[in-house]
Amino acid sequence: MARLAAVALLLALHARAGDVLVNPIVGHEVRLDGGSTPTPKTSNATATALPVVPPAMPESVRAFVYRDWSALDEGIDDVLRRMGAMSAFVEFPHARNTFFNHLKGTYGMLMAWNQPVAVARAGLAHTAYSGDLFEFFIFDPTVGRAEMRALVGGPAEALIYEFGTVARHEFVGLGAMMNNRSHRLARPLVGGPDDRVATRSRVEGAKTLSNREVAELIVVSIADYLDQGVTTNGRRDHHQIDPLDTRIFPGTVEPDVSLYWAAAACKAVRGHLAVIPPIFDRCTADIAYEDEAAARDMYWRVVQDSNRISGDAAITMIAAAIELLPHVGEMHVLLAQLHFRAGRHGEARDHAAVALDRMYAFGGTWDKRLTYESWIAFARLLFARSTAALDADFDGDTLPRAAGDHNVNDFGTRLVSIPELISKMP
């Protein structure tokens, strides 16, 4: 139904400028004459409560931006150095990046979620022993565990071993949700953290794991998928299939539709984690596959056809996409840009603030055309420029130009100090 509503919205956007139409997805009026988009009439507070003041960058996110986790994980620099010297990690192509870069992205996301070091380090080498959907391995789990323990530590290796050898797709209905595209097939863990869950291992056969262990494996699985979430996946769609009847890699880097099951899986295990990730409203949200797909398609339509879609029509589409999928920061970055270009600096400021809130919670990128730190930096600068335009003494320039004749270049443009600009960014 959501996809049909999205098509109806695209058709409605051909209305004459100045008309008022009802957004068929969220049921509120939207003007197409360049006026501000009204506040949607919705009970979804996460989609409409726009903070003026953005959140401070969490230290765990700052560590990701600077690629310096040593203050949060003592000894990690040596682990990364040793892994970075191994050709199996560095040279193997993965989903959208090299294997090592994917593993570091998974680790960084888990660290941004403030997961225990052992869990984050498990993410750093999660498929070193392979996995139930990953056909490659670096270490043989029957003879290579001592080397793996020496690399990442005993607690992390224990999780990596289970990650690569047990039937993870059966936990909390993970495989059923993916195969049937339904978050409603999630099966929450039952009992306390120490209660046991039956599973099977390709090495040991039938065995049990604690609810806590299963929850940790699931949160690593979520970070694993979210780091590589693109529609055309080099590993999945090329290197481990034959015959090759899939789309040519790398495709358009369009976001994959996978948040629906990730949110449901996180919700299913949240009560058994030492630290609940901030993503998906602290793992309380429900996302329908149809809503996510419709939101992704509207966002991507604006991204791909920005030269053919008017600014007001694009705002309408992105606002509707946010109503369906309010957990993605990049949508707010795009909406903030559109408002900024239309001179609606208050709306631009507020959406830039929401973008930062969502991206800090996500711990990585949804739209993978840019790196995580690039999206964050863009949103922070957009917030600063929008705020400057709202100042009572605004002189028409949103950048702090440097004084002095020497700070004017050959083209007569007054220069901007980057350190001063950074000081104005939230």
Coordinates of C-alpha atoms in Angstrom, one line a residue:
M1 CA 0.0 0.0 0.0
A2 CA 2.8 2.4 0.8
R3 CA 4.4 1.9 -2.6
L4 CA 1.0 2.7 -4.3
A5 CA 0.8 5.8 -2.1
A6 CA 4.3 6.8 -3.2
V7 CA 3.3 6.5 -6.9
A8 CA 0.2 8.6 -6.2
L9 CA 2.4 11.3 -4.6
L10 CA 4.7 11.4 -7.6
L11 CA 1.6 11.8 -9.9
A12 CA 0.2 14.5 -7.6
L13 CA 3.4 16.5 -7.8
H14 CA 2.5 17.5 -11.4
A15 CA -0.2 19.8 -10.0
R16 CA 0.0 23.5 -10.9
A17 CA 2.2 25.7 -8.7
G18 CA 0.0 27.4 -6.1
D19 CA -2.3 24.4 -5.8
V20 CA -2.8 22.7 -2.4
L21 CA -2.7 18.9 -2.4
V22 CA -3.1 16.3 0.2
N23 CA 0.0 14.1 0.7
P24 CA -1.5 10.7 0.0
I25 CA 1.0 9.0 2.4
V26 CA 0.7 11.1 5.5
G27 CA -2.6 12.9 4.9
H28 CA -1.6 16.5 5.3
E29 CA -1.8 19.5 3.0
V30 CA 1.3 20.6 1.1
R31 CA 1.7 23.8 -0.9
L32 CA 3.6 23.7 -4.2
D33 CA 4.0 27.5 -4.5
G34 CA 7.3 27.8 -2.6
G35 CA 5.6 28.4 0.8
S36 CA 6.8 26.5 3.8
T37 CA 5.7 22.9 4.1
P38 CA 3.2 22.7 7.0
T39 CA 3.8 20.6 10.0
P40 CA 2.4 17.1 9.3
K41 CA -0.6 16.1 11.2
T42 CA 0.9 12.9 12.6
S43 CA 1.3 11.1 16.0
N44 CA 4.9 10.2 15.1
A45 CA 6.7 12.6 17.4
T46 CA 10.1 11.5 16.1
A47 CA 9.3 12.8 12.7
T48 CA 8.0 16.2 13.7
A49 CA 9.7 17.3 16.9
L50 CA 12.5 19.4 15.4
P51 CA 15.1 20.6 18.0
V52 CA 16.7 24.0 17.3
V53 CA 19.8 23.0 19.2
P54 CA 21.6 20.0 17.8
P55 CA 23.1 17.3 20.1
A56 CA 26.7 17.5 21.0
M57 CA 28.8 15.0 19.1
P58 CA 29.2 11.9 21.3
E59 CA 32.7 11.0 22.2
S60 CA 32.2 7.6 20.6
V61 CA 31.2 9.2 17.3
R62 CA 34.1 11.7 17.6
A63 CA 36.4 8.6 17.9
F64 CA 34.9 7.3 14.6
V65 CA 35.3 10.7 12.9
Y66 CA 39.0 10.9 13.9
R67 CA 39.5 7.1 13.5
D68 CA 41.0 7.2 17.0
W69 CA 39.4 4.6 19.3
S70 CA 42.4 4.2 21.6
A71 CA 40.9 6.2 24.4
L72 CA 37.8 3.9 24.4
D73 CA 39.6 0.6 23.5
E74 CA 43.1 0.3 24.9
G75 CA 45.3 -1.7 22.6
I76 CA 43.1 -1.3 19.5
D77 CA 45.8 0.5 17.6
D78 CA 48.1 -2.6 17.7
V79 CA 45.2 -4.8 16.7
L80 CA 44.4 -2.6 13.7
R81 CA 48.1 -2.5 12.8
R82 CA 48.5 -6.2 12.8
M83 CA 45.3 -6.8 10.8
G84 CA 46.3 -4.1 8.4
A85 CA 49.5 -6.1 7.6
M86 CA 47.5 -9.2 6.6
S87 CA 46.7 -9.5 2.9
A88 CA 43.6 -11.6 3.5
F89 CA 42.0 -8.6 5.3
V90 CA 43.4 -5.8 3.2
E91 CA 43.3 -7.1 -0.4
F92 CA 40.0 -9.1 -0.4
P93 CA 37.0 -7.3 -2.1
H94 CA 33.8 -7.3 0.0
A95 CA 30.3 -5.8 -0.5
R96 CA 31.2 -2.2 -1.3
N97 CA 34.7 -1.8 0.0
T98 CA 37.7 -4.0 0.9
F99 CA 37.2 -6.5 3.6
F100 CA 39.3 -4.6 6.1
N101 CA 37.5 -1.3 5.5
H102 CA 34.1 -3.1 6.0
L103 CA 35.4 -4.7 9.2
K104 CA 36.6 -1.3 10.5
G105 CA 33.2 0.2 9.6
T106 CA 31.4 -2.5 11.6
Y107 CA 33.7 -2.0 14.6
G108 CA 33.2 1.8 14.4
M109 CA 29.5 1.4 14.3
L110 CA 29.5 -0.8 17.4
M111 CA 31.8 1.6 19.2
A112 CA 29.5 4.5 18.2
W113 CA 26.7 2.5 19.9
N114 CA 28.8 2.2 23.0
Q115 CA 28.9 -1.5 22.9
P116 CA 31.4 -3.4 25.2
V117 CA 34.9 -3.7 23.8
A118 CA 34.6 -7.4 23.3
V119 CA 31.4 -7.0 21.2
A120 CA 32.9 -4.2 19.1
R121 CA 36.1 -6.2 18.6
A122 CA 33.9 -9.2 17.5
G123 CA 32.6 -6.9 14.9
L124 CA 36.1 -6.1 13.8
A125 CA 36.7 -9.7 12.7
H126 CA 33.2 -11.1 12.7
T127 CA 33.5 -13.3 9.6
A128 CA 37.1 -14.3 10.1
Y129 CA 35.7 -17.9 10.5
S130 CA 33.1 -17.3 7.7
G131 CA 29.4 -17.0 8.4
D132 CA 26.0 -18.6 7.5
L133 CA 25.7 -16.2 4.5
F134 CA 29.4 -15.5 3.8
E135 CA 31.3 -18.2 2.0
F136 CA 34.8 -17.1 2.7
F137 CA 37.1 -17.4 5.7
I138 CA 40.5 -16.4 6.9
F139 CA 41.0 -18.7 9.9
D140 CA 39.9 -22.3 10.2
P141 CA 37.8 -22.6 13.4
T142 CA 39.2 -26.1 14.1
V143 CA 42.8 -25.1 14.2
G144 CA 43.1 -21.3 14.0
R145 CA 41.4 -20.1 17.3
A146 CA 44.6 -19.5 19.2
E147 CA 45.9 -17.1 16.5
M148 CA 42.6 -15.3 16.5
R149 CA 42.6 -15.0 20.3
A150 CA 46.1 -13.6 20.2
L151 CA 44.9 -11.0 17.7
V152 CA 41.6 -9.6 19.2
G153 CA 41.5 -11.1 22.7
G154 CA 39.7 -14.1 24.2
P155 CA 36.2 -12.6 24.8
A156 CA 36.0 -11.2 21.3
E157 CA 37.3 -14.4 19.7
A158 CA 34.6 -16.4 21.5
L159 CA 31.9 -14.3 19.9
I160 CA 33.6 -14.4 16.5
Y161 CA 33.7 -18.2 16.7
E162 CA 30.0 -18.4 17.4
F163 CA 29.3 -15.8 14.7
G164 CA 31.1 -17.8 12.1
T165 CA 29.9 -21.3 13.0
V166 CA 26.3 -21.3 14.4
A167 CA 23.0 -20.9 12.5
R168 CA 22.5 -17.2 13.2
H169 CA 19.7 -16.8 10.7
E170 CA 17.5 -18.8 13.0
F171 CA 17.9 -16.5 16.0
V172 CA 14.9 -14.1 16.7
G173 CA 13.4 -15.0 13.3
L174 CA 16.2 -13.2 11.4
G175 CA 16.1 -15.4 8.2
A176 CA 12.3 -15.5 8.2
M177 CA 12.1 -11.7 8.3
M178 CA 14.6 -11.3 5.5
N179 CA 13.1 -14.0 3.3
N180 CA 9.5 -12.8 3.8
R181 CA 10.2 -9.0 4.0
S182 CA 8.2 -8.7 7.2
H183 CA 9.3 -7.3 10.6
R184 CA 6.3 -9.1 12.1
L185 CA 8.1 -12.4 12.0
A186 CA 10.6 -11.3 14.7
R187 CA 10.7 -13.6 17.7
P188 CA 11.9 -11.8 20.8
L189 CA 14.2 -13.7 23.2
V190 CA 12.4 -15.2 26.2
G191 CA 13.7 -15.4 29.7
G192 CA 16.7 -13.9 31.4
P193 CA 20.2 -13.1 30.0
D194 CA 21.5 -16.5 31.2
D195 CA 18.7 -18.6 29.8
R196 CA 19.7 -20.9 27.0
V197 CA 18.8 -20.9 23.3
A198 CA 19.2 -24.1 21.3
T199 CA 21.2 -23.8 18.1
R200 CA 23.5 -25.9 15.9
S201 CA 27.1 -25.4 14.9
R202 CA 28.8 -26.7 11.8
V203 CA 31.8 -27.5 14.0
E204 CA 30.2 -28.9 17.2
G205 CA 26.7 -29.9 16.1
A206 CA 23.8 -29.2 18.5
K207 CA 24.6 -26.8 21.3
T208 CA 23.1 -23.9 23.3
L209 CA 24.0 -20.3 23.8
S210 CA 22.9 -17.8 26.4
N211 CA 20.4 -15.1 25.6
R212 CA 23.1 -12.6 26.2
E213 CA 25.4 -14.3 23.7
V214 CA 22.6 -14.5 21.1
A215 CA 21.8 -10.8 21.7
E216 CA 25.4 -9.8 21.2
L217 CA 25.6 -11.9 18.0
I218 CA 22.5 -10.1 16.7
V219 CA 23.8 -6.7 17.4
V220 CA 27.0 -7.5 15.6
S221 CA 24.9 -8.9 12.7
I222 CA 23.0 -5.6 12.5
A223 CA 26.1 -3.5 12.4
D224 CA 27.6 -5.9 9.8
Y225 CA 24.6 -5.5 7.5
L226 CA 24.1 -1.7 8.0
D227 CA 27.8 -1.0 7.1
Q228 CA 27.4 -2.8 3.7
G229 CA 23.7 -1.9 3.0
V230 CA 23.7 -1.1 -0.7
T231 CA 21.4 -2.6 -3.3
T232 CA 24.2 -4.0 -5.5
N233 CA 26.7 -5.9 -3.3
G234 CA 30.0 -7.0 -4.8
R235 CA 30.4 -10.1 -2.6
R236 CA 26.8 -11.3 -2.5
D237 CA 25.9 -10.4 -6.2
H238 CA 29.1 -11.3 -7.9
H239 CA 31.9 -13.1 -6.2
Q240 CA 30.0 -15.9 -4.5
I241 CA 27.3 -16.7 -7.1
D242 CA 27.3 -18.5 -10.5
P243 CA 25.8 -17.9 -13.0
L244 CA 26.0 -14.1 -12.9
D245 CA 22.4 -12.9 -13.6
T246 CA 22.5 -10.0 -11.1
R247 CA 23.0 -6.3 -11.6
I248 CA 26.5 -5.1 -12.6
F249 CA 28.6 -4.0 -9.6
P250 CA 28.8 -1.4 -8.2
G251 CA 25.5 -0.2 -9.5
T252 CA 24.3 3.2 -8.3
V253 CA 25.1 2.7 -4.6
E254 CA 21.4 2.9 -3.8
P255 CA 20.6 2.1 -0.2
D256 CA 19.4 -1.4 0.5
V257 CA 16.0 -2.1 2.1
S258 CA 17.1 -3.7 5.4
L259 CA 16.2 -1.4 8.3
Y260 CA 12.9 -3.1 8.8
W261 CA 14.4 -6.4 9.9
A262 CA 17.4 -4.7 11.6
A263 CA 15.0 -2.6 13.8
A264 CA 12.9 -5.7 14.6
A265 CA 15.9 -7.8 15.5
C266 CA 17.3 -5.0 17.7
K267 CA 14.0 -4.7 19.5
A268 CA 13.9 -8.5 20.0
V269 CA 17.2 -8.6 21.9
R270 CA 17.3 -5.1 23.5
G271 CA 16.5 -6.4 27.0
H272 CA 19.5 -8.8 26.9
L273 CA 22.2 -6.3 25.9
A274 CA 24.6 -4.7 28.3
V275 CA 24.1 -1.4 26.4
I276 CA 21.1 -0.7 24.2
P277 CA 22.2 0.9 20.9
P278 CA 20.7 4.4 20.3
I279 CA 19.6 3.5 16.8
F280 CA 15.9 3.0 16.0
D281 CA 14.8 5.1 19.0
R282 CA 16.9 2.8 21.3
C283 CA 15.6 -0.3 19.5
T284 CA 11.9 0.4 20.2
A285 CA 10.8 1.3 16.6
D286 CA 8.8 -0.8 14.2
I287 CA 9.5 -0.4 10.5
A288 CA 7.4 -2.0 7.8
Y289 CA 9.3 -3.2 4.7
E290 CA 6.7 -1.4 2.5
D291 CA 7.2 1.9 4.3
E292 CA 11.0 1.6 4.1
A293 CA 11.0 0.7 0.4
A294 CA 8.6 3.6 -0.5
A295 CA 10.7 6.1 1.5
R296 CA 13.9 4.9 0.0
D297 CA 12.4 5.1 -3.5
M298 CA 11.2 8.7 -3.0
Y299 CA 14.6 9.8 -1.6
W300 CA 16.5 8.1 -4.4
R301 CA 14.2 9.6 -7.0
V302 CA 15.0 13.1 -5.7
V303 CA 18.7 12.3 -5.6
Q304 CA 18.8 10.9 -9.1
D305 CA 16.4 13.4 -10.8
S306 CA 17.2 16.6 -8.9
N307 CA 17.6 18.6 -12.1
R308 CA 14.1 17.6 -13.2
I309 CA 12.2 17.9 -10.0
S310 CA 11.3 21.4 -8.6
G311 CA 12.5 22.4 -5.2
D312 CA 9.0 22.4 -3.7
A313 CA 8.2 19.0 -5.2
A314 CA 11.4 17.6 -3.8
I315 CA 10.6 19.0 -0.4
T316 CA 7.2 17.3 -0.5
M317 CA 8.7 14.0 -1.5
I318 CA 11.5 14.0 1.1
A319 CA 9.1 15.1 3.9
A320 CA 6.8 12.2 2.9
A321 CA 9.8 9.8 3.0
I322 CA 10.7 11.0 6.4
E323 CA 7.2 10.3 7.7
L324 CA 7.6 6.7 6.6
L325 CA 11.3 6.4 7.7
P326 CA 12.2 8.9 10.4
H327 CA 15.4 7.3 11.5
V328 CA 17.6 8.3 8.6
G329 CA 19.7 11.4 9.0
E330 CA 20.6 11.8 5.3
M331 CA 17.0 12.5 4.4
H332 CA 17.1 15.5 6.8
V333 CA 20.4 16.7 5.3
L334 CA 18.7 16.7 1.9
L335 CA 15.6 18.5 3.2
A336 CA 17.8 21.0 5.0
Q337 CA 19.7 21.8 1.8
L338 CA 16.4 22.3 -0.1
H339 CA 15.1 24.7 2.5
F340 CA 18.4 26.6 2.7
R341 CA 18.4 27.2 -1.0
A342 CA 14.8 28.5 -0.8
G343 CA 15.8 30.9 1.9
R344 CA 13.9 29.1 4.6
H345 CA 16.8 29.1 7.1
G346 CA 14.8 28.2 10.2
E347 CA 13.6 25.0 8.5
A348 CA 17.1 24.4 7.2
R349 CA 18.6 24.8 10.7
D350 CA 16.1 22.5 12.3
H351 CA 16.5 19.7 9.8
A352 CA 20.3 19.9 10.0
A353 CA 20.0 19.5 13.8
V354 CA 17.7 16.5 13.3
A355 CA 20.1 15.1 10.8
L356 CA 22.9 15.1 13.3
D357 CA 20.8 13.5 15.9
R358 CA 19.8 10.7 13.6
M359 CA 23.3 10.2 12.2
Y360 CA 24.9 10.1 15.6
A361 CA 22.4 7.4 16.6
F362 CA 22.9 5.4 13.4
G363 CA 26.7 5.2 13.9
G364 CA 27.4 5.0 10.2
T365 CA 26.0 5.9 6.8
W366 CA 22.6 4.9 5.2
D367 CA 23.4 6.7 2.0
K368 CA 26.8 5.4 1.2
R369 CA 27.8 7.9 -1.5
L370 CA 29.7 9.8 1.2
T371 CA 31.7 8.6 4.3
Y372 CA 30.1 9.0 7.8
E373 CA 32.4 11.9 8.7
S374 CA 31.6 13.7 5.4
W375 CA 27.8 13.5 6.1
I376 CA 28.3 14.8 9.6
A377 CA 30.6 17.6 8.6
F378 CA 28.2 18.8 5.9
A379 CA 25.3 18.8 8.3
R380 CA 27.2 20.7 10.9
L381 CA 28.3 23.4 8.5
L382 CA 24.8 23.7 7.1
F383 CA 23.5 24.2 10.6
A384 CA 26.1 26.9 11.3
R385 CA 25.3 28.7 8.0
S386 CA 21.6 28.5 8.6
T387 CA 22.0 29.8 12.1
A388 CA 24.1 32.7 10.8
A389 CA 21.3 33.7 8.4
L390 CA 18.9 33.9 11.3
D391 CA 21.0 36.3 13.3
A392 CA 19.6 39.8 13.8
D393 CA 22.8 41.3 12.4
F394 CA 22.8 39.1 9.3
D395 CA 24.6 41.0 6.5
G396 CA 23.7 38.6 3.7
D397 CA 26.8 36.3 4.1
T398 CA 26.5 33.1 6.0
L399 CA 30.3 32.6 6.3
P400 CA 32.6 34.5 8.8
R401 CA 34.9 36.4 6.4
A402 CA 38.4 37.2 7.6
A403 CA 39.4 40.9 8.0
G404 CA 42.4 42.5 6.4
D405 CA 43.4 43.3 2.8
H406 CA 45.7 40.3 2.7
N407 CA 42.7 38.0 3.1
V408 CA 41.2 38.9 -0.3
N409 CA 42.2 36.7 -3.2
D410 CA 42.9 37.5 -6.8
F411 CA 39.2 37.4 -7.7
G412 CA 38.2 39.8 -5.0
T413 CA 36.8 37.2 -2.7
R414 CA 37.3 37.7 1.0
L415 CA 38.6 34.5 2.6
V416 CA 37.2 32.4 5.4
S417 CA 39.3 31.0 8.3
I418 CA 38.5 27.2 8.6
P419 CA 39.4 27.2 12.4
E420 CA 36.9 30.0 13.0
L421 CA 34.3 28.3 10.9
I422 CA 34.8 25.0 12.8
S423 CA 34.3 26.9 16.1
K424 CA 30.8 27.9 14.9
M425 CA 29.8 24.4 14.0
P426 CA 27.8 22.4 16.6

